[in-house]
Tab-separated table of C-alpha atoms in Angstrom:
chain	number	residue	atom	x	y	z
A	240	MET	CA	87.728	9.129	22.961
A	241	LYS	CA	87.966	6.471	20.301
A	242	LYS	CA	84.855	5.408	18.459
A	243	ILE	CA	84.076	1.720	18.820
A	244	LEU	CA	82.765	0.028	15.662
A	245	LEU	CA	80.779	-3.092	16.405
A	246	THR	CA	80.784	-5.525	13.537
A	247	THR	CA	78.807	-8.718	13.285
A	248	THR	CA	81.893	-10.559	14.331
A	249	GLY	CA	82.164	-8.281	17.305
A	250	LEU	CA	78.546	-8.816	18.244
A	251	ILE	CA	78.985	-12.549	18.039
A	252	ALA	CA	81.992	-12.224	20.254
A	253	LEU	CA	79.933	-10.247	22.757
A	254	GLY	CA	77.030	-12.749	22.563
A	255	MET	CA	74.521	-10.131	21.382
A	256	ALA	CA	73.820	-11.270	17.792
A	257	PRO	CA	71.239	-14.016	18.584
A	258	ALA	CA	69.077	-11.581	20.602
A	259	ILE	CA	69.141	-8.934	17.862
A	260	ALA	CA	68.350	-11.566	15.214
A	261	ALA	CA	65.310	-12.674	17.211
A	262	ASP	CA	64.093	-9.084	17.472
A	263	LEU	CA	64.464	-8.619	13.722
A	264	ALA	CA	62.559	-11.810	12.813
A	265	ALA	CA	59.490	-11.315	10.574
A	266	ARG	CA	56.175	-10.992	12.407
A	267	PRO	CA	53.504	-13.585	11.536
A	268	TYR	CA	50.902	-12.436	8.889
A	269	THR	CA	47.318	-12.085	10.062
A	270	LYS	CA	44.537	-12.259	7.407
A	271	ALA	CA	42.152	-9.274	7.380
A	272	PRO	CA	38.571	-10.092	8.414
A	273	ALA	CA	36.071	-10.713	5.620
A	274	MET	CA	33.897	-7.801	4.572
A	275	VAL	CA	30.325	-7.896	5.917
A	276	ALA	CA	27.520	-6.227	3.956
A	277	ALA	CA	24.498	-4.954	5.873
A	278	VAL	CA	21.317	-5.854	3.965
A	279	TYR	CA	17.882	-4.454	4.815
A	280	ASP	CA	15.459	-7.098	6.064
A	281	TRP	CA	11.762	-6.460	5.290
A	282	SER	CA	10.510	-9.197	7.617
A	283	GLY	CA	8.192	-8.362	10.499
A	284	PHE	CA	4.945	-6.695	11.499
A	285	TYR	CA	4.312	-3.121	10.367
A	286	ILE	CA	1.719	-0.417	10.847
A	287	GLY	CA	1.279	2.800	8.921
A	288	ALA	CA	-0.836	5.588	7.457
A	289	ASN	CA	-1.749	6.558	3.906
A	290	GLY	CA	-3.433	9.332	1.993
A	291	GLY	CA	-4.188	10.192	-1.608
A	292	TRP	CA	-6.847	10.402	-4.283
A	293	GLY	CA	-9.359	8.075	-5.897
A	294	THR	CA	-12.070	7.917	-8.513
A	295	SER	CA	-14.995	5.535	-8.894
A	296	HIS	CA	-16.798	4.910	-12.196
A	297	ASN	CA	-20.523	4.168	-11.755
A	298	CYS	CA	-23.124	3.181	-14.377
A	299	TRP	CA	-26.823	3.069	-13.431
A	300	THR	CA	-29.522	0.962	-15.134
A	301	ASN	CA	-33.168	1.101	-14.050
A	302	THR	CA	-34.764	-2.369	-13.674
A	303	ALA	CA	-37.979	-1.698	-11.711
A	304	ILE	CA	-40.359	1.142	-10.831
A	305	GLY	CA	-42.303	0.927	-7.595
A	306	GLY	CA	-41.401	-2.739	-7.306
A	307	VAL	CA	-42.658	-3.566	-10.814
A	308	PRO	CA	-39.971	-4.906	-13.185
A	309	VAL	CA	-39.392	-2.927	-16.372
A	310	ALA	CA	-37.150	-3.327	-19.406
A	311	PRO	CA	-33.596	-2.357	-18.345
A	312	THR	CA	-33.058	1.329	-19.154
A	313	SER	CA	-29.695	3.056	-18.888
A	314	GLU	CA	-29.593	6.169	-16.717
A	315	GLY	CA	-26.018	7.057	-17.655
A	316	CYS	CA	-22.597	6.920	-15.978
A	317	HIS	CA	-20.470	9.266	-13.923
A	318	ASP	CA	-17.183	9.395	-12.014
A	319	ALA	CA	-17.158	9.958	-8.263
A	320	ASP	CA	-13.765	11.254	-7.160
A	321	GLY	CA	-12.042	12.920	-4.231
A	322	GLY	CA	-9.551	12.472	-1.411
A	323	THR	CA	-8.904	9.618	0.983
A	324	ILE	CA	-6.935	8.996	4.182
A	325	GLY	CA	-6.515	5.873	6.287
A	326	GLY	CA	-4.198	3.281	7.744
A	327	GLN	CA	-2.799	-0.188	7.165
A	328	VAL	CA	-1.351	-3.061	9.188
A	329	GLY	CA	0.440	-6.125	7.895
A	330	TYR	CA	3.175	-8.714	8.137
A	331	ARG	CA	5.993	-9.538	5.718
A	332	TRP	CA	8.595	-12.282	5.556
A	333	GLN	CA	11.657	-12.353	3.316
A	334	ALA	CA	13.345	-15.291	1.570
A	335	GLY	CA	16.458	-14.159	-0.288
A	336	ASN	CA	15.351	-11.202	-2.378
A	337	TRP	CA	11.701	-12.287	-2.420
A	338	VAL	CA	9.245	-10.744	0.036
A	339	PHE	CA	5.770	-12.091	0.843
A	340	GLY	CA	3.108	-10.357	2.904
A	341	LEU	CA	-0.451	-10.007	4.133
A	342	GLU	CA	-2.116	-6.632	4.735
A	343	ALA	CA	-5.408	-5.078	5.875
A	344	GLN	CA	-6.176	-1.461	4.964
A	345	GLY	CA	-9.073	0.778	5.978
A	346	ASN	CA	-9.741	4.272	4.585
A	347	TRP	CA	-12.176	7.119	4.996
A	348	ALA	CA	-13.069	8.513	1.558
A	349	ASP	CA	-14.927	11.402	-0.034
A	350	PHE	CA	-15.484	10.179	-3.613
A	351	SER	CA	-18.565	11.910	-5.030
A	352	GLY	CA	-20.028	12.628	-8.464
A	353	SER	CA	-23.280	12.800	-10.437
A	354	ASN	CA	-24.871	12.856	-13.888
A	355	ALA	CA	-28.114	14.334	-15.180
A	356	ILE	CA	-30.981	11.920	-15.929
A	357	ALA	CA	-33.652	14.523	-16.798
A	358	PRO	CA	-34.126	18.289	-16.570
A	359	PHE	CA	-33.548	19.324	-12.962
A	360	ALA	CA	-32.862	15.685	-11.952
A	361	SER	CA	-29.636	13.741	-11.436
A	362	ASN	CA	-28.203	10.544	-9.967
A	363	ARG	CA	-25.447	10.945	-7.383
A	364	THR	CA	-22.877	8.488	-5.992
A	365	LYS	CA	-20.747	8.892	-2.879
A	366	ILE	CA	-18.177	6.463	-1.451
A	367	ASP	CA	-17.656	7.178	2.247
A	368	ALA	CA	-15.085	4.463	3.012
A	369	PHE	CA	-13.310	1.426	1.584
A	370	GLY	CA	-11.208	-1.476	2.807
A	371	LEU	CA	-8.633	-3.793	1.223
A	372	PHE	CA	-7.562	-7.261	2.397
A	373	THR	CA	-4.649	-8.410	0.269
A	374	GLY	CA	-1.667	-10.674	-0.184
A	375	GLN	CA	1.645	-9.333	-1.518
A	376	VAL	CA	4.583	-10.675	-3.529
A	377	GLY	CA	7.621	-8.426	-3.876
A	378	TYR	CA	11.273	-8.221	-4.871
A	379	ALA	CA	13.713	-6.396	-2.599
A	380	ALA	CA	16.765	-4.541	-3.909
A	381	ASN	CA	18.204	-4.021	-0.420
A	382	ASN	CA	16.144	-1.152	1.051
A	383	VAL	CA	13.890	-0.698	-2.005
A	384	LEU	CA	10.892	-3.022	-2.363
A	385	PHE	CA	8.835	-3.525	-5.529
A	386	TYR	CA	5.611	-5.487	-5.099
A	387	VAL	CA	2.265	-6.517	-6.538
A	388	LYS	CA	-0.834	-7.296	-4.509
A	389	GLY	CA	-4.331	-8.705	-4.825
A	390	GLY	CA	-7.331	-9.745	-2.769
A	391	ALA	CA	-10.730	-8.536	-1.562
A	392	ALA	CA	-12.152	-5.016	-1.516
A	393	VAL	CA	-15.179	-3.487	0.173
A	394	THR	CA	-16.792	-0.065	-0.355
A	395	ASP	CA	-19.399	1.827	1.675
A	396	ASN	CA	-21.725	3.581	-0.786
A	397	ARG	CA	-24.559	6.091	-0.827
A	398	TYR	CA	-26.700	6.352	-3.975
A	399	GLU	CA	-29.229	9.181	-4.353
A	400	SER	CA	-31.533	10.846	-6.851
A	401	VAL	CA	-31.746	14.628	-6.641
A	402	PHE	CA	-34.704	16.663	-7.947
A	403	PHE	CA	-34.505	20.474	-8.012
A	404	GLY	CA	-31.497	20.319	-5.645
A	405	THR	CA	-33.245	18.124	-3.042
A	406	VAL	CA	-32.579	14.430	-2.373
A	407	PHE	CA	-35.700	12.475	-3.366
A	408	ASP	CA	-34.769	8.808	-2.870
A	409	ARG	CA	-31.721	6.940	-1.579
A	410	SER	CA	-30.029	3.572	-1.140
A	411	GLU	CA	-27.065	2.979	1.174
A	412	GLN	CA	-25.146	-0.250	0.796
A	413	THR	CA	-21.816	-1.946	1.502
A	414	ARG	CA	-20.561	-3.946	-1.451
A	415	TRP	CA	-17.723	-6.474	-1.865
A	416	GLY	CA	-15.433	-7.048	-4.816
A	417	GLY	CA	-11.812	-7.672	-5.726
A	418	THR	CA	-8.652	-5.605	-6.096
A	419	VAL	CA	-5.242	-5.769	-7.758
A	420	GLY	CA	-2.435	-3.286	-7.294
A	421	ALA	CA	1.270	-2.517	-7.296
A	422	GLY	CA	3.654	-0.338	-5.335
A	423	VAL	CA	7.201	0.626	-4.495
A	424	GLU	CA	8.516	1.250	-0.994
A	425	TYR	CA	11.799	2.821	0.166
A	426	ALA	CA	13.267	2.256	3.637
A	427	PHE	CA	14.797	5.598	4.594
A	428	ALA	CA	15.611	4.695	8.219
A	429	PRO	CA	16.195	1.444	10.148
A	430	ASN	CA	12.476	0.826	10.791
A	431	TRP	CA	10.742	3.470	8.655
A	432	SER	CA	9.712	3.278	5.004
A	433	PHE	CA	7.845	5.473	2.532
A	434	GLY	CA	5.998	4.263	-0.544
A	435	VAL	CA	3.537	4.937	-3.350
A	436	GLU	CA	0.781	2.476	-4.271
A	437	TYR	CA	-1.904	2.049	-6.935
A	438	ASN	CA	-5.006	-0.156	-6.607
A	439	HIS	CA	-7.824	-0.976	-9.021
A	440	LEU	CA	-11.091	-2.154	-7.458
A	441	PHE	CA	-13.452	-4.482	-9.372
A	442	MET	CA	-16.803	-4.085	-7.617
A	443	GLY	CA	-19.077	-5.688	-10.223
A	444	THR	CA	-22.793	-4.970	-10.647
A	445	ASN	CA	-25.298	-4.964	-7.764
A	446	ASN	CA	-29.046	-4.265	-7.693
A	447	TYR	CA	-30.297	-1.623	-5.233
A	448	ASN	CA	-33.745	-0.820	-3.877
A	449	PHE	CA	-34.361	2.946	-3.633
A	450	ARG	CA	-36.762	4.453	-1.112
A	451	THR	CA	-37.938	8.017	-0.600
A	452	VAL	CA	-36.163	10.045	2.044
A	453	VAL	CA	-39.572	10.992	3.482
A	454	GLY	CA	-41.870	8.035	4.128
A	455	GLY	CA	-39.550	5.257	2.942
A	456	ILE	CA	-41.645	4.414	-0.135
A	457	ASN	CA	-40.116	2.020	-2.653
A	458	THR	CA	-39.574	4.088	-5.817
A	459	ARG	CA	-37.383	1.926	-8.054
A	460	ASN	CA	-34.589	-0.629	-8.401
A	461	ASP	CA	-31.336	0.081	-10.231
A	462	ASP	CA	-28.393	-2.077	-11.281
A	463	ILE	CA	-25.215	-0.119	-10.514
A	464	LYS	CA	-21.879	-1.205	-11.954
A	465	GLN	CA	-18.860	0.136	-10.107
A	466	ASP	CA	-15.071	0.081	-10.270
A	467	ALA	CA	-12.458	2.386	-8.762
A	468	ASP	CA	-8.853	3.530	-9.130
A	469	ILE	CA	-6.933	4.719	-6.071
A	470	VAL	CA	-3.408	6.167	-5.694
A	471	THR	CA	-1.946	6.708	-2.229
A	472	ALA	CA	1.299	7.690	-0.553
A	473	ARG	CA	2.160	5.541	2.465
A	474	ILE	CA	4.445	5.598	5.469
A	475	ASN	CA	5.110	2.481	7.566
A	476	TYR	CA	6.843	1.649	10.828
A	477	ARG	CA	8.187	-1.928	10.975
A	478	PHE	CA	8.744	-3.797	14.228
A	479	GLY	CA	11.966	-5.833	14.295
A	480	GLY	CA	15.682	-5.569	13.496
A	481	PRO	CA	16.566	-3.357	10.518
A	482	THR	CA	19.337	-5.371	8.881
A	483	VAL	CA	20.908	-8.807	8.513
A	484	ALA	CA	24.585	-9.605	7.925
A	485	ARG	CA	25.513	-11.107	4.573
A	486	TYR	CA	29.069	-12.328	3.831
């Protein structure tokens, strides 16, 4: 059997060249779609829990005895420290890389401490709880948020004098002041984030009326100056979509 060699001329003669030429024509070029970067969005309501440690610095000055004013006399200072645990709720909104927010925080605390004022006698301070009501301004580097905060603070306090190991007189008060702080937060899942935060509380100086535990007799008045430093670890759950598309 003879081999048949088909040349271009032969294909033209057979009428096959136009069809083959059409099949071999270059396919049209399609541009690849633009890359889309997924960027974490911090906007939305969130709720969370926190825990850590705090210390409160307290300075006592006697101003009255039995309701009678006296020359102010220092009774010394002490630190009241211990653990704390609580929760927070807030809302954030993001504009570009800037993040703004409002937050309310409430914590149980066990900050306690004392200093001696005479042989077998001491003044003792205990903070049972505190709250923070703050605004925030932050900068987001995708899923990492750096922020500063400031606003109002409130502490629930118990002040006591102890003689020979027994509480003699007491004053229990809630006091208001201000706070400033800073923190960093890392989003480790679509709606979950973990952070560390520091707050300083400026509680000022208040005057307190002390009364005996037995009988409620007015014993004295003291000015007590207070401030506090608190460090907590926090975990938050944010309601809303985790990311936005950025081209």
